[in-house]
């Protein structure tokens, strides 16, 4: 048991960056798990007499919004949504895009042509139109939002996996494996995937940030989360009307997004540093 | 000589292949759009105003040919599209393609400016960070790019306007006629891509710096500048080019936001209005123009990729 | 670009009047395709109709000099003399007849404005100044309807075709259109040399700035002179800079309609429940704390200044106890859950109002979920009369007639596919639609307002009129018929 733990902890000791990233991630997971408990006020209901209390007001650590709602509680209550939407859309994009990109790299001829066509078609389709149609047909909600973002962004993974795989497939160790008649699945999983890992770690970390940001862009256009759900994107988008009277309404969710992005970034960098160290 | 000939035939067959791909792409986008728009709503209702009677709706549908069955409308539209005729806007009565093309220069100008801005900031920054990612100053730089990436472009735009337009009064936020008004939209739009590009470049460069051939070159006394720009950066570029190719379509979505905020007469504004009004012909025309544009950019990206990485050239396959 | 200049320079005449609105008319200069705003904001600078609404909201002649009702089906309009189109051609009864003939033709009837005039069977020009309207049925609000019928130059209309005309419209207004979208994205208007009301400032730029924050920032940085629709809490910054604020007196009533027809078994089918919800919300707090008094609490389906408004009806008082008692009486002592579909972004502060409503309703046990829908989806349900939820946003909109009857007809069996159909109201509505005597008609409408109040077909919220903010140094600004009268504006 201790052996397993120390084996798991070993990389953390080796890379302080990774340790920092892991600690930050742990912090976020804790916040996520306890988000309900940590809310000091009802995130939906506020006291109109307390509207626009600046950050630092007694009882309202991060201030209140245009309806006197406590911003700290709202940021916390939006956390599961924002993180959930970004995670689901990332996983979706990675699964769809990664698989198709790998297939396109491995199988020349029709599969490659068809996949590349699909990538091109998706990339050429204005995301706004797709988002409007999905909202019109499926309404607003966690799943429509996550799926919209995932469906719009899988080509990112498809293209990068495709390009990287082509590069890797041309490398000597893969050619050698081919010559030694190693089976295709084994080449893909055993030889390609490890090679893809560094670039995927980077792409995933920034894609996650992208999805957090994209959610706010959809909110900006009125195509985001349902009303009353204080996702960080929705908080940001609502805050721009109060840029002058209550700038903290923009600063707080922006800082939350930035902190989360930096944590993920630390983790991703730590992983790739570990990877470099291993080789 | 022989080699040259082989390359040109390849180029030509490549062109024909590309043209065919573009055609399939356009047909595909058009068909998806046709079906999807049918699901999105009924433009006749948008035209008819409050409480339309069935007779009014019928006459509006008849006027715009919306009364035909879907498959007939699709065929009619295909036939027209073959002649580059997308019909007229349901609201303005203007030819749809002309409306889209009229808005294109504004968008292209902004996209080009912000792309140039992105390249000249993100690549040097990425190389700088990637050179020694463990150094403290580079870590701060990397963290800053991560923060920048977490800031939505529209937030950046609002903050920039607040500082440079409202507080300092140095720049205008409206208008497109004077070049001073180009600065803020280009920077804001650049925020959609620059931080990502910087990170991809830095990751690639950092990766490359570990490669044996670069270590060898360093051991042999090659200058750092040579190693970074001639060896490490090229290794990082395929991923960067692929990123730009995939992000261009996102840039189009970013354009919608930035054009809304700066009242920039571009294709994004038209897209937003048309999508909200269900102006189908204009939407079809815009998607056509955007598809051609994205295709061109991606083809360019592919070509660049092949140029930079000889292993991807078709000759070797 | 920083701040507004202090003294008007010698070339002040050349400085355009810069106006920000939220949207441009989707049909450009074709004034017949849509009704009301956003078209009005631009069209009323280029075109004039025969009638308009005055500063108190009464219908008065504009291109007409006077009008009278000659009988139940016959109206005579005497037109203003010496009016010319921007083309230089004279405006008279013959050109007006040509426009009306098109509007009542089969082609014209497919337009929204033409459809408004469907009761008109014939228009005759008795002489160059006299226009006679003959209607199929008595139409007491014909002069009101004519506020939307812009007098286009019929020759230009004919020669350019509808599409050509929409790009280069020709009217009798103070301005003529120079450019639909100049390189700054603005609509550019210049003085009409033949205008019967020459403008004070000869050049106007109208910017469609749909985003609220960018309107605010452009205004604060001195890039705009007249700005539409800002948030009330930001007005202090403008008062401090010497701006003046004008609210349109033609207000509409923000409300959520109850889909009683589609949900006959839901709690909201019970009138006591509908009344309870009306008692449960604190309109005064919303009006004063969120909208800073700019939108007063609504009492009925029309605002004051609207013909047929009943001044004896007061807004529902905020009375949560009474709300709970009514709910208990209706059999819902624990409250219930319901859902409302809203279209957002049509007026400022809407999300805040919704959040406050949700809070107030929760206090009496009513759990109301807000579902945001696209307008295209909303209008489809509205037309089909098939609502997915028990409530939906629907303003009692008395525009363009400024008459209380029109929104009542929406809340009745007269609507093609009704959502609230009470047959006992039908005779009153039909009578009010035909009554030619002004006083009797007003009494009928006020009586109807009372009947509607008893039936509570909607959750009434506020009276909302667009707000216009005007930079210091400008005088003469007025809003009439929902549009700013830019020709009156002068630099002082």
PDB file of N, CA and C in Angstrom, chain B residues 16-82:
ATOM      1  N   UNK B  16      -6.497  20.013 -58.651  1.00  0.00           N
ATOM      2  CA  UNK B  16      -7.770  19.428 -59.081  1.00  0.00           C
ATOM      3  C   UNK B  16      -8.438  18.736 -57.899  1.00  0.00           C
ATOM      4  N   UNK B  17      -7.616  18.029 -57.151  1.00  0.00           N
ATOM      5  CA  UNK B  17      -8.136  17.324 -55.992  1.00  0.00           C
ATOM      6  C   UNK B  17      -8.728  18.308 -54.989  1.00  0.00           C
ATOM      7  N   UNK B  18      -7.998  19.400 -54.807  1.00  0.00           N
ATOM      8  CA  UNK B  18      -8.468  20.417 -53.859  1.00  0.00           C
ATOM      9  C   UNK B  18      -9.795  21.019 -54.321  1.00  0.00           C
ATOM     10  N   UNK B  19      -9.865  21.306 -55.626  1.00  0.00           N
ATOM     11  CA  UNK B  19     -11.097  21.893 -56.154  1.00  0.00           C
ATOM     12  C   UNK B  19     -12.260  20.946 -55.894  1.00  0.00           C
ATOM     13  N   UNK B  20     -12.022  19.667 -56.131  1.00  0.00           N
ATOM     14  CA  UNK B  20     -13.088  18.683 -55.903  1.00  0.00           C
ATOM     15  C   UNK B  20     -13.471  18.675 -54.428  1.00  0.00           C
ATOM     16  N   UNK B  21     -12.449  18.732 -53.574  1.00  0.00           N
ATOM     17  CA  UNK B  21     -12.737  18.733 -52.139  1.00  0.00           C
ATOM     18  C   UNK B  21     -13.545  19.958 -51.743  1.00  0.00           C
ATOM     19  N   UNK B  22     -13.180  21.088 -52.341  1.00  0.00           N
ATOM     20  CA  UNK B  22     -13.901  22.318 -52.016  1.00  0.00           C
ATOM     21  C   UNK B  22     -15.367  22.183 -52.410  1.00  0.00           C
ATOM     22  N   UNK B  23     -15.574  21.598 -53.595  1.00  0.00           N
ATOM     23  CA  UNK B  23     -16.944  21.438 -54.084  1.00  0.00           C
ATOM     24  C   UNK B  23     -17.757  20.562 -53.129  1.00  0.00           C
ATOM     25  N   UNK B  24     -17.164  19.436 -52.745  1.00  0.00           N
ATOM     26  CA  UNK B  24     -17.867  18.539 -51.817  1.00  0.00           C
ATOM     27  C   UNK B  24     -18.143  19.263 -50.508  1.00  0.00           C
ATOM     28  N   UNK B  25     -17.131  19.997 -50.070  1.00  0.00           N
ATOM     29  CA  UNK B  25     -17.264  20.743 -48.822  1.00  0.00           C
ATOM     30  C   UNK B  25     -18.437  21.714 -48.898  1.00  0.00           C
ATOM     31  N   UNK B  26     -18.492  22.478 -49.987  1.00  0.00           N
ATOM     32  CA  UNK B  26     -19.542  23.490 -50.105  1.00  0.00           C
ATOM     33  C   UNK B  26     -20.917  22.835 -50.150  1.00  0.00           C
ATOM     34  N   UNK B  27     -20.997  21.728 -50.899  1.00  0.00           N
ATOM     35  CA  UNK B  27     -22.276  21.021 -50.965  1.00  0.00           C
ATOM     36  C   UNK B  27     -22.676  20.532 -49.583  1.00  0.00           C
ATOM     37  N   UNK B  28     -21.688  20.017 -48.866  1.00  0.00           N
ATOM     38  CA  UNK B  28     -21.970  19.488 -47.532  1.00  0.00           C
ATOM     39  C   UNK B  28     -22.446  20.583 -46.597  1.00  0.00           C
ATOM     40  N   UNK B  29     -21.716  21.692 -46.568  1.00  0.00           N
ATOM     41  CA  UNK B  29     -22.079  22.796 -45.680  1.00  0.00           C
ATOM     42  C   UNK B  29     -23.479  23.296 -46.039  1.00  0.00           C
ATOM     43  N   UNK B  30     -23.705  23.411 -47.337  1.00  0.00           N
ATOM     44  CA  UNK B  30     -25.007  23.892 -47.789  1.00  0.00           C
ATOM     45  C   UNK B  30     -26.140  22.962 -47.349  1.00  0.00           C
ATOM     46  N   UNK B  31     -25.903  21.667 -47.509  1.00  0.00           N
ATOM     47  CA  UNK B  31     -26.965  20.712 -47.164  1.00  0.00           C
ATOM     48  C   UNK B  31     -27.233  20.723 -45.653  1.00  0.00           C
ATOM     49  N   UNK B  32     -26.152  20.730 -44.869  1.00  0.00           N
ATOM     50  CA  UNK B  32     -26.321  20.766 -43.413  1.00  0.00           C
ATOM     51  C   UNK B  32     -27.122  22.003 -43.021  1.00  0.00           C
ATOM     52  N   UNK B  33     -26.724  23.110 -43.635  1.00  0.00           N
ATOM     53  CA  UNK B  33     -27.372  24.376 -43.306  1.00  0.00           C
ATOM     54  C   UNK B  33     -28.839  24.348 -43.697  1.00  0.00           C
ATOM     55  N   UNK B  34     -29.110  23.775 -44.855  1.00  0.00           N
ATOM     56  CA  UNK B  34     -30.492  23.745 -45.324  1.00  0.00           C
ATOM     57  C   UNK B  34     -31.381  22.985 -44.337  1.00  0.00           C
ATOM     58  N   UNK B  35     -30.891  21.825 -43.937  1.00  0.00           N
ATOM     59  CA  UNK B  35     -31.671  21.021 -42.986  1.00  0.00           C
ATOM     60  C   UNK B  35     -31.788  21.739 -41.647  1.00  0.00           C
ATOM     61  N   UNK B  36     -30.642  22.243 -41.182  1.00  0.00           N
ATOM     62  CA  UNK B  36     -30.619  22.839 -39.846  1.00  0.00           C
ATOM     63  C   UNK B  36     -31.488  24.086 -39.785  1.00  0.00           C
ATOM     64  N   UNK B  37     -31.440  24.896 -40.820  1.00  0.00           N
ATOM     65  CA  UNK B  37     -32.242  26.114 -40.802  1.00  0.00           C
ATOM     66  C   UNK B  37     -33.727  25.787 -40.819  1.00  0.00           C
ATOM     67  N   UNK B  38     -34.063  24.713 -41.519  1.00  0.00           N
ATOM     68  CA  UNK B  38     -35.452  24.281 -41.515  1.00  0.00           C
ATOM     69  C   UNK B  38     -35.930  23.981 -40.101  1.00  0.00           C
ATOM     70  N   UNK B  39     -35.006  23.454 -39.286  1.00  0.00           N
ATOM     71  CA  UNK B  39     -35.355  23.158 -37.896  1.00  0.00           C
ATOM     72  C   UNK B  39     -35.423  24.426 -37.055  1.00  0.00           C
ATOM     73  N   UNK B  40     -34.663  25.436 -37.461  1.00  0.00           N
ATOM     74  CA  UNK B  40     -34.499  26.601 -36.594  1.00  0.00           C
ATOM     75  C   UNK B  40     -35.727  27.488 -36.552  1.00  0.00           C
ATOM     76  N   UNK B  41     -36.522  27.494 -37.586  1.00  0.00           N
ATOM     77  CA  UNK B  41     -37.693  28.355 -37.531  1.00  0.00           C
ATOM     78  C   UNK B  41     -38.225  28.688 -38.914  1.00  0.00           C
ATOM     79  N   UNK B  42     -39.243  29.535 -38.920  1.00  0.00           N
ATOM     80  CA  UNK B  42     -39.940  29.865 -40.146  1.00  0.00           C
ATOM     81  C   UNK B  42     -39.752  31.353 -40.441  1.00  0.00           C
ATOM     82  N   UNK B  43     -39.000  31.688 -41.485  1.00  0.00           N
ATOM     83  CA  UNK B  43     -38.735  33.102 -41.741  1.00  0.00           C
ATOM     84  C   UNK B  43     -40.007  33.902 -42.038  1.00  0.00           C
ATOM     85  N   UNK B  44     -41.022  33.245 -42.582  1.00  0.00           N
ATOM     86  CA  UNK B  44     -42.248  33.984 -42.890  1.00  0.00           C
ATOM     87  C   UNK B  44     -42.824  34.607 -41.628  1.00  0.00           C
ATOM     88  N   UNK B  45     -42.699  33.892 -40.503  1.00  0.00           N
ATOM     89  CA  UNK B  45     -43.214  34.427 -39.242  1.00  0.00           C
ATOM     90  C   UNK B  45     -42.430  35.651 -38.803  1.00  0.00           C
ATOM     91  N   UNK B  46     -41.131  35.638 -39.119  1.00  0.00           N
ATOM     92  CA  UNK B  46     -40.312  36.786 -38.727  1.00  0.00           C
ATOM     93  C   UNK B  46     -40.688  38.006 -39.563  1.00  0.00           C
ATOM     94  N   UNK B  47     -41.170  37.759 -40.776  1.00  0.00           N
ATOM     95  CA  UNK B  47     -41.498  38.869 -41.666  1.00  0.00           C
ATOM     96  C   UNK B  47     -42.895  39.401 -41.414  1.00  0.00           C
ATOM     97  N   UNK B  48     -43.742  38.582 -40.774  1.00  0.00           N
ATOM     98  CA  UNK B  48     -45.167  38.890 -40.798  1.00  0.00           C
ATOM     99  C   UNK B  48     -45.619  39.808 -39.675  1.00  0.00           C
ATOM    100  N   UNK B  49     -44.782  40.016 -38.685  1.00  0.00           N
ATOM    101  CA  UNK B  49     -45.204  40.901 -37.604  1.00  0.00           C
ATOM    102  C   UNK B  49     -46.146  40.220 -36.636  1.00  0.00           C
ATOM    103  N   UNK B  50     -46.777  41.059 -35.817  1.00  0.00           N
ATOM    104  CA  UNK B  50     -47.615  40.585 -34.724  1.00  0.00           C
ATOM    105  C   UNK B  50     -48.870  39.879 -35.238  1.00  0.00           C
ATOM    106  N   UNK B  51     -49.217  38.783 -34.645  1.00  0.00           N
ATOM    107  CA  UNK B  51     -50.444  38.056 -34.955  1.00  0.00           C
ATOM    108  C   UNK B  51     -50.807  38.010 -36.435  1.00  0.00           C
ATOM    109  N   UNK B  52     -49.984  37.396 -37.240  1.00  0.00           N
ATOM    110  CA  UNK B  52     -50.307  37.334 -38.662  1.00  0.00           C
ATOM    111  C   UNK B  52     -51.470  36.377 -38.895  1.00  0.00           C
ATOM    112  N   UNK B  53     -52.279  36.680 -39.864  1.00  0.00           N
ATOM    113  CA  UNK B  53     -53.339  35.741 -40.215  1.00  0.00           C
ATOM    114  C   UNK B  53     -52.749  34.728 -41.187  1.00  0.00           C
ATOM    115  N   UNK B  54     -53.381  33.573 -41.297  1.00  0.00           N
ATOM    116  CA  UNK B  54     -52.872  32.574 -42.235  1.00  0.00           C
ATOM    117  C   UNK B  54     -52.762  33.113 -43.658  1.00  0.00           C
ATOM    118  N   UNK B  55     -53.710  34.002 -44.048  1.00  0.00           N
ATOM    119  CA  UNK B  55     -53.652  34.521 -45.427  1.00  0.00           C
ATOM    120  C   UNK B  55     -52.389  35.356 -45.636  1.00  0.00           C
ATOM    121  N   UNK B  56     -52.073  36.211 -44.646  1.00  0.00           N
ATOM    122  CA  UNK B  56     -50.885  37.045 -44.775  1.00  0.00           C
ATOM    123  C   UNK B  56     -49.647  36.161 -44.872  1.00  0.00           C
ATOM    124  N   UNK B  57     -49.602  35.132 -44.026  1.00  0.00           N
ATOM    125  CA  UNK B  57     -48.452  34.229 -44.053  1.00  0.00           C
ATOM    126  C   UNK B  57     -48.333  33.538 -45.398  1.00  0.00           C
ATOM    127  N   UNK B  58     -49.485  33.103 -45.922  1.00  0.00           N
ATOM    128  CA  UNK B  58     -49.454  32.415 -47.204  1.00  0.00           C
ATOM    129  C   UNK B  58     -48.891  33.317 -48.289  1.00  0.00           C
ATOM    130  N   UNK B  59     -49.353  34.583 -48.275  1.00  0.00           N
ATOM    131  CA  UNK B  59     -48.889  35.450 -49.355  1.00  0.00           C
ATOM    132  C   UNK B  59     -47.396  35.749 -49.193  1.00  0.00           C
ATOM    133  N   UNK B  60     -46.934  35.838 -47.937  1.00  0.00           N
ATOM    134  CA  UNK B  60     -45.494  36.063 -47.740  1.00  0.00           C
ATOM    135  C   UNK B  60     -44.710  34.838 -48.195  1.00  0.00           C
ATOM    136  N   UNK B  61     -45.216  33.670 -47.833  1.00  0.00           N
ATOM    137  CA  UNK B  61     -44.513  32.446 -48.244  1.00  0.00           C
ATOM    138  C   UNK B  61     -44.451  32.348 -49.754  1.00  0.00           C
ATOM    139  N   UNK B  62     -45.573  32.688 -50.400  1.00  0.00           N
ATOM    140  CA  UNK B  62     -45.607  32.590 -51.858  1.00  0.00           C
ATOM    141  C   UNK B  62     -44.608  33.568 -52.461  1.00  0.00           C
ATOM    142  N   UNK B  63     -44.538  34.770 -51.864  1.00  0.00           N
ATOM    143  CA  UNK B  63     -43.646  35.780 -52.422  1.00  0.00           C
ATOM    144  C   UNK B  63     -42.201  35.307 -52.413  1.00  0.00           C
ATOM    145  N   UNK B  64     -41.797  34.599 -51.366  1.00  0.00           N
ATOM    146  CA  UNK B  64     -40.398  34.189 -51.250  1.00  0.00           C
ATOM    147  C   UNK B  64     -40.166  32.734 -51.639  1.00  0.00           C
ATOM    148  N   UNK B  65     -41.168  32.111 -52.186  1.00  0.00           N
ATOM    149  CA  UNK B  65     -40.991  30.728 -52.595  1.00  0.00           C
ATOM    150  C   UNK B  65     -40.848  29.784 -51.421  1.00  0.00           C
ATOM    151  N   UNK B  66     -41.323  30.204 -50.251  1.00  0.00           N
ATOM    152  CA  UNK B  66     -41.212  29.343 -49.080  1.00  0.00           C
ATOM    153  C   UNK B  66     -42.357  28.341 -49.021  1.00  0.00           C
ATOM    154  N   UNK B  67     -43.296  28.445 -49.975  1.00  0.00           N
ATOM    155  CA  UNK B  67     -44.459  27.563 -49.927  1.00  0.00           C
ATOM    156  C   UNK B  67     -44.198  26.224 -50.605  1.00  0.00           C
ATOM    157  N   UNK B  68     -43.079  26.129 -51.324  1.00  0.00           N
ATOM    158  CA  UNK B  68     -42.779  24.864 -52.004  1.00  0.00           C
ATOM    159  C   UNK B  68     -42.350  23.815 -50.982  1.00  0.00           C
ATOM    160  N   UNK B  69     -42.511  22.523 -51.340  1.00  0.00           N
ATOM    161  CA  UNK B  69     -41.992  21.489 -50.430  1.00  0.00           C
ATOM    162  C   UNK B  69     -40.470  21.597 -50.311  1.00  0.00           C
ATOM    163  N   UNK B  70     -39.945  21.084 -49.195  1.00  0.00           N
ATOM    164  CA  UNK B  70     -38.530  21.282 -48.881  1.00  0.00           C
ATOM    165  C   UNK B  70     -37.616  20.792 -50.005  1.00  0.00           C
ATOM    166  N   UNK B  71     -37.896  19.591 -50.549  1.00  0.00           N
ATOM    167  CA  UNK B  71     -36.958  19.053 -51.539  1.00  0.00           C
ATOM    168  C   UNK B  71     -36.937  19.926 -52.782  1.00  0.00           C
ATOM    169  N   UNK B  72     -38.097  20.491 -53.126  1.00  0.00           N
ATOM    170  CA  UNK B  72     -38.119  21.373 -54.293  1.00  0.00           C
ATOM    171  C   UNK B  72     -37.315  22.641 -54.041  1.00  0.00           C
ATOM    172  N   UNK B  73     -37.492  23.173 -52.822  1.00  0.00           N
ATOM    173  CA  UNK B  73     -36.738  24.370 -52.485  1.00  0.00           C
ATOM    174  C   UNK B  73     -35.250  24.079 -52.548  1.00  0.00           C
ATOM    175  N   UNK B  74     -34.875  22.889 -52.050  1.00  0.00           N
ATOM    176  CA  UNK B  74     -33.460  22.534 -52.041  1.00  0.00           C
ATOM    177  C   UNK B  74     -32.916  22.467 -53.463  1.00  0.00           C
ATOM    178  N   UNK B  75     -33.680  21.818 -54.342  1.00  0.00           N
ATOM    179  CA  UNK B  75     -33.208  21.674 -55.729  1.00  0.00           C
ATOM    180  C   UNK B  75     -33.121  23.034 -56.416  1.00  0.00           C
ATOM    181  N   UNK B  76     -34.158  23.853 -56.215  1.00  0.00           N
ATOM    182  CA  UNK B  76     -34.145  25.186 -56.809  1.00  0.00           C
ATOM    183  C   UNK B  76     -32.906  25.945 -56.343  1.00  0.00           C
ATOM    184  N   UNK B  77     -32.650  25.813 -55.041  1.00  0.00           N
ATOM    185  CA  UNK B  77     -31.529  26.539 -54.475  1.00  0.00           C
ATOM    186  C   UNK B  77     -30.206  26.024 -55.028  1.00  0.00           C
ATOM    187  N   UNK B  78     -30.093  24.696 -55.174  1.00  0.00           N
ATOM    188  CA  UNK B  78     -28.869  24.128 -55.726  1.00  0.00           C
ATOM    189  C   UNK B  78     -28.623  24.636 -57.131  1.00  0.00           C
ATOM    190  N   UNK B  79     -29.710  24.632 -57.922  1.00  0.00           N
ATOM    191  CA  UNK B  79     -29.585  25.078 -59.298  1.00  0.00           C
ATOM    192  C   UNK B  79     -29.104  26.519 -59.357  1.00  0.00           C
ATOM    193  N   UNK B  80     -29.662  27.339 -58.463  1.00  0.00           N
ATOM    194  CA  UNK B  80     -29.274  28.747 -58.454  1.00  0.00           C
ATOM    195  C   UNK B  80     -27.832  28.901 -57.984  1.00  0.00           C
ATOM    196  N   UNK B  81     -27.495  28.106 -56.957  1.00  0.00           N
ATOM    197  CA  UNK B  81     -26.155  28.240 -56.397  1.00  0.00           C
ATOM    198  C   UNK B  81     -25.086  27.907 -57.408  1.00  0.00           C
ATOM    199  N   UNK B  82     -25.413  26.955 -58.296  1.00  0.00           N
ATOM    200  CA  UNK B  82     -24.451  26.588 -59.331  1.00  0.00           C
ATOM    201  C   UNK B  82     -24.081  27.820 -60.142  1.00  0.00           C
TER     202      UNK B  82
END
